[in-house]
Every structure is written in structure tokens, then in C-alpha cells.
XYZ file of C-alpha atoms in Angstrom:
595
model
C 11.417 30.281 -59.161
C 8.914 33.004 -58.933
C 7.810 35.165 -56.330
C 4.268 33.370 -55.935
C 6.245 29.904 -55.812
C 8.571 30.878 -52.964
C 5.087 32.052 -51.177
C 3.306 28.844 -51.971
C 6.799 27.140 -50.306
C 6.600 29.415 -47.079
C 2.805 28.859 -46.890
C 3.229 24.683 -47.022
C 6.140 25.153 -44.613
C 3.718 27.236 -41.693
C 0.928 24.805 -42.831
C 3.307 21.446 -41.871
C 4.419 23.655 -38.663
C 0.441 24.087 -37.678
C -0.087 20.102 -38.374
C 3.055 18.776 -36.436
C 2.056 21.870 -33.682
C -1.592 20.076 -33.449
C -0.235 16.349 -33.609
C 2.138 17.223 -30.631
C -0.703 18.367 -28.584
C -3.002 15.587 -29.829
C 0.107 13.350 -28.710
C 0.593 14.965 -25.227
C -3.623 15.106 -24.797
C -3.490 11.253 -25.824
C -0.789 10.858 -22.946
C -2.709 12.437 -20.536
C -5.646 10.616 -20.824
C -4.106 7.442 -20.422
C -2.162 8.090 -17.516
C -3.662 10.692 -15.709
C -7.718 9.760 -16.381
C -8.349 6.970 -14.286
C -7.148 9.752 -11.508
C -9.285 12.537 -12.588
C -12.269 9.955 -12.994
C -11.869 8.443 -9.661
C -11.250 11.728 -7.900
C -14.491 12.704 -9.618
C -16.877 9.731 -8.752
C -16.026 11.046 -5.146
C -16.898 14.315 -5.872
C -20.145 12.808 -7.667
C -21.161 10.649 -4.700
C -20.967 13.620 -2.257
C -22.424 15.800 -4.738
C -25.435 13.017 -5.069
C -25.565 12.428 -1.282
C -25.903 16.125 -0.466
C -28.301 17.181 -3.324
C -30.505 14.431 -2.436
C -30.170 14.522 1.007
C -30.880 18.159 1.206
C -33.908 17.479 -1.128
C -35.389 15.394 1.137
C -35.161 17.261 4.464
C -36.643 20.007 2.723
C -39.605 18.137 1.129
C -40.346 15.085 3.841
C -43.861 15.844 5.520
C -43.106 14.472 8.933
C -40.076 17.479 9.150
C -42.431 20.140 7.996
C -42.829 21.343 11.426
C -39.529 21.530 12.157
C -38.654 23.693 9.438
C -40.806 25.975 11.017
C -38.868 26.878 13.156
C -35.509 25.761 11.783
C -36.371 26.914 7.932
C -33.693 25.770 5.215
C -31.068 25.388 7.656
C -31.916 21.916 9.025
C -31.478 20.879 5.471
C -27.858 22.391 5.228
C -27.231 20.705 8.657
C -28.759 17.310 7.962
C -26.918 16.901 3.892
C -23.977 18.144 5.070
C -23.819 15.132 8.147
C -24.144 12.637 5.612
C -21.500 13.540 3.652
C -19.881 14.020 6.539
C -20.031 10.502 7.854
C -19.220 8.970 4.173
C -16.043 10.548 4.376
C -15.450 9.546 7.924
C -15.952 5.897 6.283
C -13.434 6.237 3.716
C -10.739 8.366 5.859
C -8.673 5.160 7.350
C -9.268 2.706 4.358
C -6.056 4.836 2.581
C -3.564 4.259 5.514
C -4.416 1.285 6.239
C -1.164 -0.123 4.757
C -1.413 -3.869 5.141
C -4.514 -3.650 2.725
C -3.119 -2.037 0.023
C 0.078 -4.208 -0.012
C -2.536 -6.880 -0.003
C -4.544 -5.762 -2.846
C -1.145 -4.452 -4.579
C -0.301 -8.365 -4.674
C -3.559 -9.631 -5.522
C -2.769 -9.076 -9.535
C -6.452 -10.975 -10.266
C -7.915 -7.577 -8.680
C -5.288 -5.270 -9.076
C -3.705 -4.596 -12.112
C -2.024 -2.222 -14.729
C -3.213 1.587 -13.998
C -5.107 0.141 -11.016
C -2.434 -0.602 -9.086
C -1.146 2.447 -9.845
C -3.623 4.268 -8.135
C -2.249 2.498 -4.461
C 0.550 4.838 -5.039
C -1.852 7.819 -4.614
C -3.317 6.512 -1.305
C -1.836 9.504 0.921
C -3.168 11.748 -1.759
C -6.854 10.614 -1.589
C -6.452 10.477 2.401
C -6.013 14.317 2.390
C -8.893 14.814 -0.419
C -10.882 12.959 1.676
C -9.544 15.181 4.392
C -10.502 18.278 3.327
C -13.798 17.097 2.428
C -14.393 16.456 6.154
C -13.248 20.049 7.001
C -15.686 21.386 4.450
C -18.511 19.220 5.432
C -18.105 19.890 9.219
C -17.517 23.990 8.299
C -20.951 23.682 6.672
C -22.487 21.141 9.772
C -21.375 23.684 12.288
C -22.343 26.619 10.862
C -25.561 25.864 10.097
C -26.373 24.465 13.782
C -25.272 27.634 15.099
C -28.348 29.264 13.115
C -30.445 26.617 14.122
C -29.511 27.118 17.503
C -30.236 30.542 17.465
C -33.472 29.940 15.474
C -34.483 27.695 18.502
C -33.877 30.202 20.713
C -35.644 32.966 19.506
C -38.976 30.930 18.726
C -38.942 31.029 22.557
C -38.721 34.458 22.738
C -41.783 37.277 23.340
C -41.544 37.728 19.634
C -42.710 34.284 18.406
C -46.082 34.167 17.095
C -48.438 32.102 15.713
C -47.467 28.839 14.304
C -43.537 29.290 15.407
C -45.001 29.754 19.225
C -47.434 27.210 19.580
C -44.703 24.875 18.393
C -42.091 26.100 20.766
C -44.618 25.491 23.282
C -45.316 21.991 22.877
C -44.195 19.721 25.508
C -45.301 21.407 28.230
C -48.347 19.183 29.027
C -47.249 15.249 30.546
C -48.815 14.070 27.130
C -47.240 16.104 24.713
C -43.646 15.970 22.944
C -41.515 18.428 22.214
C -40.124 20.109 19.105
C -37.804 22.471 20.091
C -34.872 21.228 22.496
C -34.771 24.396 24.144
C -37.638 24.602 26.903
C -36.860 27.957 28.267
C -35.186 31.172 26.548
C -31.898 31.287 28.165
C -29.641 33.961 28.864
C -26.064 32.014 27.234
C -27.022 30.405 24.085
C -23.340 28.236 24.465
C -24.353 27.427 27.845
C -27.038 26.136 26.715
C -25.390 24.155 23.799
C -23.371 22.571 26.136
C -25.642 21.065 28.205
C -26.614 19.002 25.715
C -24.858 15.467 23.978
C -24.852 17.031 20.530
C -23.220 20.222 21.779
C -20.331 18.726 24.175
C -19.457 15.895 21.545
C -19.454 18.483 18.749
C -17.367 20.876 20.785
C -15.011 17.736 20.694
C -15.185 17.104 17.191
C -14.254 20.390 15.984
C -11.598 20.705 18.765
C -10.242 17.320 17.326
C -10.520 18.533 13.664
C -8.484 21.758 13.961
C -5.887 20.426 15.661
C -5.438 17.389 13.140
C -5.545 19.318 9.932
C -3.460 22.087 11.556
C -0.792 20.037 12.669
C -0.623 18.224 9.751
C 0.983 20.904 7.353
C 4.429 20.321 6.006
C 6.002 22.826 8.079
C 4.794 21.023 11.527
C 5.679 17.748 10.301
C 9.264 18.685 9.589
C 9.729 21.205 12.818
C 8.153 18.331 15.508
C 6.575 14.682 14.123
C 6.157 13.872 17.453
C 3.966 16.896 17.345
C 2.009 15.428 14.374
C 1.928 12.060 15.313
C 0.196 12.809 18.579
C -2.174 15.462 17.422
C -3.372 12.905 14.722
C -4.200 10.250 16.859
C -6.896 12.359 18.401
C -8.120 10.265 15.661
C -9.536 8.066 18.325
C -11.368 11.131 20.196
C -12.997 11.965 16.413
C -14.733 8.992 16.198
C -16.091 8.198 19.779
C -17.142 11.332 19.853
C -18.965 11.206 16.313
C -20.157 7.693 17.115
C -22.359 9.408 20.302
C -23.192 12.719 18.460
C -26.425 11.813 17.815
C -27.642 10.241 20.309
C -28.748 13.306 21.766
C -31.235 13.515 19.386
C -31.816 17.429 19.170
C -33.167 17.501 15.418
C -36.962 16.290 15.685
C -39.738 15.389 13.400
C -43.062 14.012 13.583
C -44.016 10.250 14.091
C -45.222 8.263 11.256
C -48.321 7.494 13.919
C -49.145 11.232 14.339
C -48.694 11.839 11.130
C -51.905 9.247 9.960
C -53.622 11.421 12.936
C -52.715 14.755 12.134
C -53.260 15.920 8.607
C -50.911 18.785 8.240
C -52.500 20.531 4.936
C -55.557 20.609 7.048
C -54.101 21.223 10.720
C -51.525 23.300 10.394
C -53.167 27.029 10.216
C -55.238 25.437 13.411
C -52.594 25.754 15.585
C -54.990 27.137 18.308
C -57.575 24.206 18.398
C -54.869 21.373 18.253
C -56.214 20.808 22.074
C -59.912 20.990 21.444
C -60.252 19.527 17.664
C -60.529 15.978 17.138
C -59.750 16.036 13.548
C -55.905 18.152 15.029
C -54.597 16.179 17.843
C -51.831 17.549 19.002
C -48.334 16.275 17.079
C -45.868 14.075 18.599
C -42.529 14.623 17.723
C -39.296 12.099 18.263
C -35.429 12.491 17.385
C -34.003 10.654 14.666
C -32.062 7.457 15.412
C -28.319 8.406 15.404
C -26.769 6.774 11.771
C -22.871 7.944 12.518
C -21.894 4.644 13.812
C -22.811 2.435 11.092
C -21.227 4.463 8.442
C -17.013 4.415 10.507
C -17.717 0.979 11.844
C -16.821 -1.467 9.859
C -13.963 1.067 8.216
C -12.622 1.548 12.316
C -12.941 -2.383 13.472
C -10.450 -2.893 9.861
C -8.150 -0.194 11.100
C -8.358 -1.834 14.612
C -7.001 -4.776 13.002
C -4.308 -2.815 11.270
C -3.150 -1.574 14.047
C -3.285 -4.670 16.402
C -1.159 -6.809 13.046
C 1.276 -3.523 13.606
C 1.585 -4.238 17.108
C 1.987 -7.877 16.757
C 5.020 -6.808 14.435
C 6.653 -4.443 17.170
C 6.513 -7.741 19.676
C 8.921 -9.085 17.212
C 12.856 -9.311 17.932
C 14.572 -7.674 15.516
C 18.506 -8.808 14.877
C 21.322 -6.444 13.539
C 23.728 -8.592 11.948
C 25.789 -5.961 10.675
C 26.366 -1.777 10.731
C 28.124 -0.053 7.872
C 29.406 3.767 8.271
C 29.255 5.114 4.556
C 30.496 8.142 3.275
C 28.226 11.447 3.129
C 26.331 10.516 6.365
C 25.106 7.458 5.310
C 24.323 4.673 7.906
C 23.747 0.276 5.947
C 21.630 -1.291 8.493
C 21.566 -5.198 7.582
C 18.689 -6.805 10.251
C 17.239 -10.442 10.126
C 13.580 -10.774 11.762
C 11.520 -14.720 12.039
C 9.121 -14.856 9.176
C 10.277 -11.827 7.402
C 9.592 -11.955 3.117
C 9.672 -8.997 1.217
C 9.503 -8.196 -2.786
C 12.492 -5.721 -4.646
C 11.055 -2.023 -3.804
C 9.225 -2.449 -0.609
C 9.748 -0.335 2.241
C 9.420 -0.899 6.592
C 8.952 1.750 9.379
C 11.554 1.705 11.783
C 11.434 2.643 15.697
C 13.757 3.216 17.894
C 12.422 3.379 21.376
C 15.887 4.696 22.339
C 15.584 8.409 20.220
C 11.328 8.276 20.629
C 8.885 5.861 21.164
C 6.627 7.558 18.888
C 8.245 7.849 15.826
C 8.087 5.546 13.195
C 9.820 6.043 9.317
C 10.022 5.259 6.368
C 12.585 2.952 4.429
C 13.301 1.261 1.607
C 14.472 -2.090 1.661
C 18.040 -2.266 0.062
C 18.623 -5.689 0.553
C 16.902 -8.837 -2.405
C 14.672 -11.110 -1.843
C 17.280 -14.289 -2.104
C 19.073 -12.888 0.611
C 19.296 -14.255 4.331
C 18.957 -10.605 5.713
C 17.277 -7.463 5.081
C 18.800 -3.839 4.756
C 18.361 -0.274 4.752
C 20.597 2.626 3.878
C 19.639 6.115 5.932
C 20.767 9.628 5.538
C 21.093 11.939 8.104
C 18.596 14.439 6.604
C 16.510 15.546 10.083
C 16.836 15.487 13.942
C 15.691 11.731 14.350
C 18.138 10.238 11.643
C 21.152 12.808 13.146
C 19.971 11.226 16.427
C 19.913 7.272 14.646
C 23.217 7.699 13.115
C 24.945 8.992 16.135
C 22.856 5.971 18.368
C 24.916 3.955 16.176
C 28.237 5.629 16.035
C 28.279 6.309 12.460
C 29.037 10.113 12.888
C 32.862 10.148 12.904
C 32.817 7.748 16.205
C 34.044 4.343 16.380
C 30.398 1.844 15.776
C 29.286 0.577 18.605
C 29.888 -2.943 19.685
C 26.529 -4.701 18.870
C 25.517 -5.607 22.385
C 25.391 -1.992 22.883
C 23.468 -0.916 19.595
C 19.769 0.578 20.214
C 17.184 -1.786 19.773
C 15.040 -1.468 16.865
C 11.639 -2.207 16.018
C 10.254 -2.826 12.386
C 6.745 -2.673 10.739
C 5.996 -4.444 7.200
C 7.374 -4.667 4.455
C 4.575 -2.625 2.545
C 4.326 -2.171 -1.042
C 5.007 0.768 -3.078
C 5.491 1.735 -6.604
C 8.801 0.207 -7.535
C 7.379 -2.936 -7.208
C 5.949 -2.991 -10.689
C 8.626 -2.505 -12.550
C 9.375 -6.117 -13.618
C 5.897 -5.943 -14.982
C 6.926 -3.491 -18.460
C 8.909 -4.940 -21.202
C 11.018 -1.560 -20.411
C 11.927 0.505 -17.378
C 13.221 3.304 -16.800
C 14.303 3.865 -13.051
C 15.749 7.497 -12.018
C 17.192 8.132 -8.563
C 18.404 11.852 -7.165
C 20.460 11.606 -4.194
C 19.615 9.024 -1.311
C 16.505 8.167 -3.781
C 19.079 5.548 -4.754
C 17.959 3.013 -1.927
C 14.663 1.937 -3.868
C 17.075 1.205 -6.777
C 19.406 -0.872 -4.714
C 17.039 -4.027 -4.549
C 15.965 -3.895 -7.822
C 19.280 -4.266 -9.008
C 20.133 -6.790 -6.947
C 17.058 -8.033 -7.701
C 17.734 -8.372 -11.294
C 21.789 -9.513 -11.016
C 20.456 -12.706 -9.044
C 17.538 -13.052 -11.421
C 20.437 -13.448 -14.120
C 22.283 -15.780 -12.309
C 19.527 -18.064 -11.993
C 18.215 -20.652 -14.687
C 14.637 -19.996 -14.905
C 11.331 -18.626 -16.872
C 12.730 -15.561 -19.267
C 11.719 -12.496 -17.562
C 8.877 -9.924 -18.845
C 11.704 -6.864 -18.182
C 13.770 -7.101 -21.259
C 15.371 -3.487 -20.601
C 16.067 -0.965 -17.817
C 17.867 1.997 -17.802
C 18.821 3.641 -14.560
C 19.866 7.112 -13.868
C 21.517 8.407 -10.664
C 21.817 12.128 -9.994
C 23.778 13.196 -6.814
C 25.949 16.175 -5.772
C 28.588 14.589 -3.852
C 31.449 11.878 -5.131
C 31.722 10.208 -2.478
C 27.669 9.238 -2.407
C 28.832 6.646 -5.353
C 30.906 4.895 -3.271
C 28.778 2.774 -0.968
C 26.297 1.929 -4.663
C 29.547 1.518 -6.797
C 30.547 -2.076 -5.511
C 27.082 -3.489 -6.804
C 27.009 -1.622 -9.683
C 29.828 -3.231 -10.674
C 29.106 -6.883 -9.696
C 26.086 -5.991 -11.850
C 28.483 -4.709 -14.944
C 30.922 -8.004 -14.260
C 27.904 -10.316 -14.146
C 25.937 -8.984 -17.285
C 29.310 -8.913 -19.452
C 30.163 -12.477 -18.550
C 26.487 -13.627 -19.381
C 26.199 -11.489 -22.265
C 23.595 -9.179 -21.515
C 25.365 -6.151 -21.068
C 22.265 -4.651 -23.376
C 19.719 -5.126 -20.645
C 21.280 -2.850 -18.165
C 22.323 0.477 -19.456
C 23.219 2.852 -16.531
C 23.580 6.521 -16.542
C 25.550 8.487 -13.391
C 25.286 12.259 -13.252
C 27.404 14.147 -11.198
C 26.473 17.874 -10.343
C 28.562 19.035 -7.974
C 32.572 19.468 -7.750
C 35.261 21.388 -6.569
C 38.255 22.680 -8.425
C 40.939 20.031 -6.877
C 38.442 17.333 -8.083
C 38.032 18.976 -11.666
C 41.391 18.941 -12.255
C 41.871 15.095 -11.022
C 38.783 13.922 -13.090
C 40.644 15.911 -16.153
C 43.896 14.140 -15.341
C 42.446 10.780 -15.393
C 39.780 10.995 -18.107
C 41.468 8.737 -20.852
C 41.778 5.653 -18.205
C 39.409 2.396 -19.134
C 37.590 2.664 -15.809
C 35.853 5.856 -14.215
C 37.866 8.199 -11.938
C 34.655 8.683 -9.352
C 33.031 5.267 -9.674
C 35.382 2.567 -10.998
C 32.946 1.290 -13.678
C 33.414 1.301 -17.520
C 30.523 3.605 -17.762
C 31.650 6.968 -17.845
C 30.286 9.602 -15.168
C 28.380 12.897 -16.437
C 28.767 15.903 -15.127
C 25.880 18.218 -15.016
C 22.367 17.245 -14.956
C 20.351 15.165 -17.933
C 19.042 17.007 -21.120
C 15.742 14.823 -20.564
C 14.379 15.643 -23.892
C 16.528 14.440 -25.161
C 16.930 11.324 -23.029
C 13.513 10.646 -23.483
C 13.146 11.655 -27.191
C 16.512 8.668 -27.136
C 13.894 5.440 -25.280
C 11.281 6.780 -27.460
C 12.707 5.858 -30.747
C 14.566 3.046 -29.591
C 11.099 1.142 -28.362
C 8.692 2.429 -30.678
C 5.475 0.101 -29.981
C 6.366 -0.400 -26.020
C 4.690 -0.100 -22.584
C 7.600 1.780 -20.637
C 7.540 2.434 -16.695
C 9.128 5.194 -15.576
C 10.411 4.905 -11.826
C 11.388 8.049 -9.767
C 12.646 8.550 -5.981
C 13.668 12.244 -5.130
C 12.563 15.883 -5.104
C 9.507 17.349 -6.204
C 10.803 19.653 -8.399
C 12.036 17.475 -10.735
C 9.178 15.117 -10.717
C 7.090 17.575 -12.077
C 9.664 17.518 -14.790
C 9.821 13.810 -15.177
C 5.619 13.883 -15.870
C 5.704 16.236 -18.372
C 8.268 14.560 -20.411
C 6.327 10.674 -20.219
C 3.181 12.980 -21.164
C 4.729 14.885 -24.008
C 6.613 11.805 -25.303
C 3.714 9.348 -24.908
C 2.237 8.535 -28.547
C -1.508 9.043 -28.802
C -1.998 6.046 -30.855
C -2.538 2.709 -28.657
C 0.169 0.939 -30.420
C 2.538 3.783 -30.027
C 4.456 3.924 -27.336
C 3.561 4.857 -23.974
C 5.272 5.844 -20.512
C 3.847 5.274 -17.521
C 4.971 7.427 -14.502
C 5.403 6.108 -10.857
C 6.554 7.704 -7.825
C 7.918 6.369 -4.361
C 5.836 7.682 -1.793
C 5.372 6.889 1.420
């Protein structure tokens, strides 16, 4: 060919690159809408509401007539002070609603109300509790700050220097029939001393006292060093909201009465300051403190978290039975408990206490255990100071068990609701595990073997594929056994399609390199005893992905995850980049345990 076809070739060639470039961000833009808008758009409307509720708030403090006197003394500043409480006290309403954990499992099961992206947004509830956390700090920053200028503004306006209009008001109250405006009757010497003489100033004092020490002690680093530490510190959550509820009953910000206001025309009266005694047409203004609004905002939000906490209680009351106590390999402790009324759903998780190690403490765990069985379970890791503590309460590290009159008496809370729970609601899932992360995974599959074994409605879940990353061998052990009841089962049934399993091992030694290389060829795995082979190394997940794409081209796939952050950051990107932008393409749909 010529020279100026080979150039037409290259520039059809860079031309397809730039289209398939463009469709793959189109794809990965389509993707992100889908799964990650109703986040944006809900983080948002809160943004919008406080926006609205401090913009018109601080509209209206600066325009109302009957607070025109005050803002001569106080100027602009009462308005920053007065927008920034209400915003304040809106996100005072909505701070318990997210950990209150008995109302989101019971709007996770109410599927009428709750469903599809919806009910993934339960899974975010921690998130939105801190958002809504730092919107307090940021609201109170503002609150404080600008009653310290106020303060100060107060205080001067009773100082030699005040003239005019600013003195005459300052002066007010003096006379048995007169008000006052200003809270501060006499120019003191301490202006803090002063402060905290009054209910606004000691309950504040509180409040900000309360505040630091809940959002300090609340960082990752304290959490891990002491949760004792961090679960006492927060519950000065109690001290927050007395204290709030009374902060206003003080009553320091002042503006005129409606009556005084029909009396005293302020376009007319206020340059005649001086005849307010003598002029018939200027009585002199009365003034009164605005009815504290605090209380009705956290009210009904703290009687629901009352009853939270007095259902949690209830629960503790409970006996809890261990029936049995396995020691696995790698530090892992199989709990199986039995407790009157107990029902739970594959994927849930309980807190567990013992008072034994700390009456304080309560954590996390997912349920390991189905729902058709007589008991429930846990598996723990010793992966901190209170598990170390558990597993040795126990005798699982290296020691003989304990005899089970002697074991530690536990208490339990829930089962709650999490993530996992939705995945019998895709036609496909795809459920990935790193480490302990297995747990979650355990019921599920268990879950799904007894689901098989029963004659009933076909299920929605037509496909899942599991993946379990882990370092150490011997972690398979303890999850082999039901992996392989699971393989045994879905052979003899034939539905050996639905379950495809993928176990990645990333960490070995020589001795066990050579012994994997010795027994490679053998029917059954060397590490787990199951006709699926073990990897070693970690997933290509492009390529994994790229794999569930192709093979359910026009599907809704869930995407289930339980391990480090790190990789699922990774995990996102891939079900955004290889979500199709076209509605009837398909589409993944991330989830995360969290607790």
C-alpha cells in the first residue's frame, strides 16, 4: 500500500483507541453514578439542609425588628451565634438515630421500605454518624466563638466609652419598671468570671468540655491503644445533652416584646434615645429572652435511644449457654452458645461481653453458625488485648480448655444486620474474604448447603463465587471441613455450577513449598483437602472481574467483602470500572462488613 494508506490505517487505529478510551470512562462514570450517587446525594441534602437552616436563620436574626436593638450592641455576631445553634441542635437530632442499631436492623428487614441501594446505605450508618459529627464540632467552633465576641461586646457597652444609643441601652434595667438588654449589669473586672456565673456560660463550659473529649478520644489510634478509654469518654454523651437541653434557659440573648414593639416605633424612636423617659410616643422598650428550643429538637431522637439502650439491657439480663469451645489453629477460638428466643439471618453479627476481662467492653462478631441450626457461633482471632485476654479466659492459647463450669460468663447483644445479608437478593454474588474476614462467609455457606438440601421455592441466588485470601495454611483448616460438605453436597445434587470457590494462599515457607510441589498431581489439595486447587499468590482482579463480567453479561451482581482497607479500595474500583453504563449491562454492586 502507499504511504498515505498506512497513515489513514494509523490514524483509524488512534481514532478507535480515543473512542474505546472515552467509552471506558463513560462506562466507569455510568458505574459511579449508580452506585456511589444515592451517597453523594444524601450526603448533600445534609449539607443543603444546614446550608438552608443557617442562611436563613442568619437572615433572619439580622433582619427581625424586635432584635434590632440587640444588634446594637451585639452587631452581626448574634446572627453567627444564633444560625450556627440551629444547626447545631439539628445535628444533635440526627447524631444517635445512626447507632441506634435495633432500628436499622429493623428497617434493613422491612423490604416494603427498604430496598435495593437503600438498604445499602444502612451499611454507611457509622459513616454518616461521624459526618454528622464533625458538623457538630464545626457548628459549636462557630457558636463559641462568636459568644466570646458577644461577650466582650457586652462588656464594653458598659464601659466609660459607650455612647449614645449603645449606652442608653446598656443602661436599661436599672429602674423597677424597666428590662434589661444587656446581661451584664456592671463592667466587671474577669470577663470568664463573669461568664460563669451565668446558666449559658457553666452549661456551655460543659458542652465544649464534653465535645473535645468525645471527638478526641475517638480517633483510631485511642480506640486501638484503650476502648475502655473510648467507650467511657463517649458516653459523656449523656452530660452533652443535659447540658444542651438547659443551655438556654438562661436566656442571655434578648429582644424586644411583640407588646413593646406596637408601643415603640423603632424608625421613629430609636435616634430618641434620650427622651425614651419623658416621650409618650418612645416608651421605654421591654426586652425578654428567647424561649430555649434545644430540647425539642434531641428529644424525641434521645427518648428512641433510651429505648435502645434499655432493649440492650434487657438482652444482657439474658443467660447465655456455651454448649461447646473449639481451639483452632492460628489463634482462633469457635464459640457455639444457645440463648431463649434467639433468631438470626446468614451474615448478622452480636456484641459480646465478658464481665470477666471488662465490664465495659462490648465487640463485634459475626455469626458463623445458620439459621436451621439449634445453636449459634462465632469464630474470634486473637488480634488485640481483649481477644488475647478472651482466648486465654477460655484456654485456647496452648492450655488445656477449661471445663465448662469454669468458662467466663458471657453476655450477648442482637443479632444486628449488616451487609452480607443481601446477598441472596442478586441473581449473582460474589463474596471475598481476607484472613479472619472468613467468619461472615461461614453462615452464608451454610446457609446455602441447607438451602440445597431442602425442597422448597427456587432461590433468587443462582451463582456465588467466593474467594478466600489468607497468609497462613493452617487458617484453612477450621473452614475446610464445611467447604467440603458444601463440595460433597453440591456434586451429589448436581449443582456443582452454583458454587465456584477460589482459595489464595500468600504466604509459605520453603519446607512447605517443597511439600505442596511433591504432592501437586494428587486428586485432592495438599493444604485444604478439596478438589479445588489452592493459589498461591494473590488474585489478578482484572482479570477476575473482566472473567464474571463476560460470563453474566445483562446481571445485577453483589459484591461482598470482609477485610482490610487497602484492598477494598481495590475491590471499588474494579465493580466501578467493570460496571456497564448501559442499564441492561451489567452492574456490580459493592458492600462492605462494617460494624
Amino acid at each position: 500500500g502507499s504511504p498515505h494508506e498506512g497513515l489513514n490505517i494509523q490514524t483509524r487505529v488512534r481514532e478507535r483507541e480515543f473512542a474505546d478510551s472515552r467509552r471506558a470512562t463513560s462506562i466507569m462514570m455510568g458505574c459511579w453514578v449508580l452506585n456511589e450517587g444515592l451517597s453523594i446525594i444524601l450526603v448533600l441534602s445534609w449539607l443543603g439542609v444546614n446550608l438552608y437552616l443557617f442562611i436563613d436563620t442568619f437572615y433572619w436574626y439580622e433582619e427581625e425588628e424586635s432584635f434590632h436593638y440587640t444588634r446594637v450592641i451585639l452587631g452581626s455576631t448574634l446572627a453567627w451565634a444564633r444560625a450556627s445553634a440551629l444547626c447545631l441542635n439539628f445535628n444533635c437530632m440526627l447524631i444517635l438515630i445512626p447507632i441506634s442499631r435495633n432500628l436499622i436492623s429493623f428497617i434493613r428487614g422491612t423490604s416494603i421500605c427498604c430496598r435495593g441501594p437503600w438498604r445499602r446505605q444502612l451499611d454507611k450508618n457509622l459513616k454518616f454518624h461521624k459526618l454528622v459529627a464533625y458538623g457538630i464540632a464545626v457548628n459549636a467552633t462557630i457558636h463559641v466563638v462568636a459568644h466570646f465576641f458577644n461577650l466582650e461586646r457586652y462588656r464594653w457597652s458598659q464601659s466609660k466609652e459607650a455612647q449614645g444609643l449603645l449606652a442608653a441601652l446598656s443602661k436599661l434595667g436599672s429602674t423597677p419598671n424597666e428590662s434589661y438588654l444587656n446581661p451584664i449589669r456592671t463592667l466587671p473586672m474577669n470577663t470568664t468570671t463573669e461568664l460563669l456565673r451565668t446558666i449559658a456560660g457553666v452549661t456551655g463550659l460543659v458542652i465544649s468540655l464534653a465535645l473535645v473529649l468525645i471527638m478526641t478520644s475517638s480517633t483510631e489510634f485511642i480506640r486501638q491503644a484503650s476502648y475502655e478509654l473510648f467507650w467511657c469518654t463517649h458516653h459523656v454523651f449523656i452530660v452533652f445533652f443535659l447540658s444542651l437541653a438547659i443551655h438556654g434557659m438562661g436566656r442571655i440573648v434578648r429582644g424586644q416584646t411583640q407588646d413593646s414593639l406596637s408601643l415603640h416605633n423603632i424608625t421613629f424612636c430609636r435616634d430618641r434615645y434620650a427622651e425614651w423617659q419623658t416621650e409618650a410616643q418612645c416608651p421605654v422598650p421591654q426586652f425578654s429572652g428567647k424561649e430555649p428550643s434545644a430540647w425539642k429538637w434531641i428529644l424525641g431522637p434521645v427518648v428512641l435511644y433510651a429505648c435502645e439502650r434499655i432493649i440492650r439491657f434487657w438482652r444482657f439480663q439474658q443467660e447465655v449457654v456455651i454448649t461447646k469451645v473449639v481451639s483452632h489453629p492460628s489463634g482462633v477460638l469457635e464459640l457455639h452458645m444457645k440463648k431463649r428466643g434467639f433468631k438470626m439471618a446468614p451474615g448478622q453479627y452480636i456484641l459480646v461481653q465478658c464481665s470477666a476481662i471488662s465490664s465495659l467492653e462490648w465487640h463485634p462478631f459475626t455469626l458463623t453458625s445458620a439459621p436451621q441450626e439449634d445453636f449459634f457461633s462465632v469464630h474470634i482471632r486473637a488480634a488485640g488485648d481483649w481477644t488475647a485476654a478472651l482466648l486465654e479466659a477460655f484456654g485456647a492459647e496452648g492450655q488445656a480448655l477449661q471445663e465448662p463450669w469454669r468458662l467466663p460468663r458471657l453476655a450477648v447483644d442482637g443479632p444486628f444486620g449488616a451487609a452480607l445479608t443481601d446477598v441472596f437478593h442478586y441473581p449473582v454474588s460474589v463474596c471475598i474474604a481476607a484472613g479472619i474476614g472468613v467468619t461472615p462467609f461461614a453462615a452464608l455457606l451454610k446457609s446455602i448447603w441447607y438451602k440445597c438440601s431442602e425442597a422448597q421455592t427456587p432461590l433468587k441466588l443462582s451463582k456465588v463465587y467466593f474467594y478466600w485470601i489468607c497468609r497462613d495454611a493452617r487458617a484453612f483448616e477450621w473452614f475446610a471441613d464445611l467447604l467440603l460438605s458444601l463440595e460433597t453436597r453440591m456434586s451429589e445434587q448436581g449443582k456443582t455450577h452454583f458454587l465456584s470457590y477460589h482459595i489464595f494462599l500468600t504466604g509459605w515457607d520453603e519446607n512447605q513449598a517443597v511439600h505442596i510441589a511433591l504432592h501437586w498431581d494428587e486428586n485432592t489439595d495438599v493444604i485444604t483437602g478439596l478438589k479445588q486447587k489452592t493459589f498461591y499468590g494473590r488474585p489478578n482482579w482484572n482479570n477476575e472481574f473482566k472473567q464474571i463480567a463476560y460470563s453474566h453479561p445483562s446481571s445485577s451482581i453483589g459484591v461482598f467483602f470482609c477485610g482490610p482497607k487497602a484492598l477494598s479500595k481495590t475491590l471499588q474500583k474494579m465493580c466501578r470500572l467493570y460496571s456497564s453504563a448501559d442499564p441492561r449491562g451489567v452492574h456490580f454492586y459493592y458492600n462492605k462488613e462494617s460494624f
